[in-house]
Amino acid sequence: MRCPFCGHPDTQVKDSRPAEDGNAIRRRRQCPSCAARFTTFERVQLRELTVLKKSGRRVPFDREKLNRSIQLAMQKRNIEPDRIDQMISGIVRRLESTGETDVTSDRVGELVMEGLKGLDAVAYVRYASVYKDFHKVEDFREFITDEHLTASKGVSADDDE
């Protein structure tokens, strides 16, 4: 594997261990040229997925992009990283197991919403505000009411302070 720091074409694996409940292998690598260390993850990929955007564009599915969008919603939430990784792995498995190579961005968004709803209500509302394109406070209020989210489920006015 190429070093992300100096571009040296070959790096050495220093340590390997299971990750994400055995669904991935975490490898610690070191570059023999610059001595930099970094981590890689190896996962089973059942098929190459393509995301069909609303604009009609087709882009390769990017697990890291999915992770970044979920991390934004989870910002400052007290959720273990392993639970987030498990949710992301579950979403990817569900997309791959459909047998289709093309998935719509709407389907990806629905699966993220479903996962976040069971994981953290505040992150669920945050993600929904972008995914459903909220424009005013009333959009939040209506969504929270429609989804039957209450302070007892982790959504309250002072949660983000």
Coordinates of C-alpha atoms in Angstrom, one line a residue:
M1 CA 0.0 0.0 0.0
R2 CA 1.3 3.5 -0.9
C3 CA 2.3 5.8 2.0
P4 CA -0.2 8.7 2.3
F5 CA 2.5 10.9 3.6
C6 CA 5.5 10.5 1.2
G7 CA 4.0 8.4 -1.6
H8 CA 6.5 5.5 -1.1
P9 CA 4.9 2.6 -3.0
D10 CA 5.3 -0.1 -0.3
T11 CA 4.5 0.0 3.4
Q12 CA 4.9 -2.7 6.1
V13 CA 2.1 -4.1 8.2
K14 CA 3.1 -3.8 11.9
D15 CA -0.1 -5.1 13.5
S16 CA -3.4 -6.6 12.4
R17 CA -6.5 -7.2 14.4
P18 CA -10.3 -7.7 13.9
A19 CA -12.5 -4.6 13.9
E20 CA -16.2 -3.8 13.6
D21 CA -17.2 -7.1 15.3
G22 CA -15.1 -9.2 12.9
N23 CA -16.4 -7.5 9.7
A24 CA -13.1 -5.7 9.1
I25 CA -9.4 -6.0 9.7
R26 CA -7.6 -3.1 11.2
R27 CA -4.0 -2.9 10.1
R28 CA -1.3 -0.6 11.5
R29 CA 1.3 0.2 8.8
Q30 CA 4.6 1.9 8.7
C31 CA 6.5 3.4 5.8
P32 CA 10.1 2.3 5.5
S33 CA 11.0 5.5 3.7
C34 CA 9.6 8.3 6.1
A35 CA 8.8 6.1 9.1
A36 CA 5.2 7.5 9.3
R37 CA 2.6 5.2 10.8
F38 CA -1.0 5.0 9.7
T39 CA -4.1 2.7 10.0
T40 CA -6.0 1.0 7.2
F41 CA -9.1 -1.1 7.3
E42 CA -9.9 -4.1 5.1
R43 CA -13.5 -5.0 4.5
V44 CA -15.4 -7.5 2.4
Q45 CA -16.9 -5.8 -0.6
L46 CA -19.7 -7.9 -2.2
R47 CA -20.1 -5.6 -5.2
E48 CA -19.3 -2.2 -6.6
L49 CA -22.1 0.2 -5.8
T50 CA -23.0 3.3 -7.7
V51 CA -25.2 6.0 -6.2
L52 CA -27.8 7.6 -8.5
K53 CA -28.1 11.3 -7.5
K54 CA -31.3 13.3 -7.8
S55 CA -29.6 15.3 -10.5
G56 CA -29.2 12.1 -12.6
R57 CA -25.4 11.9 -12.0
R58 CA -23.9 8.5 -11.1
V59 CA -21.1 8.4 -8.6
P60 CA -19.2 5.5 -7.0
F61 CA -20.5 4.7 -3.5
D62 CA -18.1 6.1 -0.9
R63 CA -18.2 4.6 2.6
E64 CA -16.0 7.5 3.9
K65 CA -18.5 10.1 2.6
L66 CA -21.3 8.2 4.3
N67 CA -19.2 8.2 7.5
R68 CA -18.5 11.9 7.3
S69 CA -22.1 12.8 7.0
I70 CA -23.1 10.6 9.9
Q71 CA -20.2 12.1 12.0
L72 CA -21.6 15.6 11.4
A73 CA -25.0 14.6 12.7
M74 CA -23.3 12.8 15.7
Q75 CA -21.1 15.8 16.6
K76 CA -20.8 16.2 20.4
R77 CA -23.1 13.3 21.0
N78 CA -21.9 10.7 23.5
I79 CA -22.1 7.6 21.3
E80 CA -19.3 5.0 21.1
P81 CA -17.5 5.0 17.8
D82 CA -18.0 1.2 17.5
R83 CA -21.8 1.6 17.5
I84 CA -21.5 4.2 14.7
D85 CA -19.2 1.8 12.7
Q86 CA -21.6 -1.1 13.2
M87 CA -24.5 1.1 11.9
I88 CA -22.4 2.1 8.8
S89 CA -21.4 -1.5 8.2
G90 CA -25.1 -2.5 8.5
I91 CA -26.1 0.1 6.0
V92 CA -23.4 -1.0 3.5
R93 CA -24.4 -4.7 3.9
R94 CA -28.0 -3.9 3.3
L95 CA -27.1 -1.9 0.1
E96 CA -24.8 -4.7 -1.1
S97 CA -27.3 -7.5 -0.3
T98 CA -30.0 -6.1 -2.6
G99 CA -28.3 -7.6 -5.6
E100 CA -28.4 -4.2 -7.3
T101 CA -25.3 -2.3 -8.2
D102 CA -27.2 1.0 -8.5
V103 CA -28.7 2.6 -5.4
T104 CA -30.5 5.9 -5.2
S105 CA -29.2 8.6 -2.9
D106 CA -32.7 8.6 -1.4
R107 CA -32.3 4.9 -0.4
V108 CA -29.0 5.7 1.3
G109 CA -30.6 8.6 3.1
E110 CA -33.5 6.5 4.3
L111 CA -31.2 3.8 5.7
V112 CA -29.1 6.4 7.5
M113 CA -32.3 7.9 8.9
E114 CA -33.5 4.5 10.1
G115 CA -30.1 3.8 11.7
L116 CA -29.9 7.2 13.4
K117 CA -33.4 6.9 14.8
G118 CA -32.5 3.8 16.7
L119 CA -29.1 5.2 17.8
D120 CA -29.6 8.9 18.9
A121 CA -32.7 11.1 18.5
V122 CA -30.7 14.3 18.3
A123 CA -28.5 13.0 15.5
Y124 CA -31.6 11.8 13.8
V125 CA -33.2 15.2 13.8
R126 CA -29.9 16.9 12.8
Y127 CA -29.5 14.5 9.8
A128 CA -33.2 14.9 8.9
S129 CA -32.8 18.7 8.8
V130 CA -30.3 18.4 6.0
Y131 CA -31.7 15.3 4.3
K132 CA -35.3 16.7 4.3
D133 CA -34.1 20.3 3.6
F134 CA -35.6 22.1 6.6
H135 CA -35.9 25.9 6.1
K136 CA -37.6 27.1 9.2
V137 CA -38.1 26.3 12.9
E138 CA -41.6 25.0 12.2
D139 CA -40.1 22.3 10.0
F140 CA -38.2 21.0 13.0
R141 CA -41.2 21.2 15.2
E142 CA -43.4 19.4 12.7
F143 CA -40.8 16.6 12.2
I144 CA -40.3 16.0 15.9
T145 CA -44.1 15.9 16.4
D146 CA -44.6 13.6 13.4
E147 CA -41.9 11.2 14.5
H148 CA -43.2 11.2 18.1
L149 CA -39.9 12.3 19.5
T150 CA -40.0 13.7 23.0
A151 CA -37.5 14.8 25.7
S152 CA -37.6 11.3 27.1
K153 CA -36.3 10.0 23.8
G154 CA -33.3 12.3 23.9
V155 CA -34.6 15.5 22.2
S156 CA -34.9 18.6 24.2
A157 CA -34.2 22.3 23.7
D158 CA -31.1 22.4 25.8
D159 CA -29.5 19.1 24.5
D160 CA -26.8 20.9 22.5
E161 CA -25.6 23.5 25.0

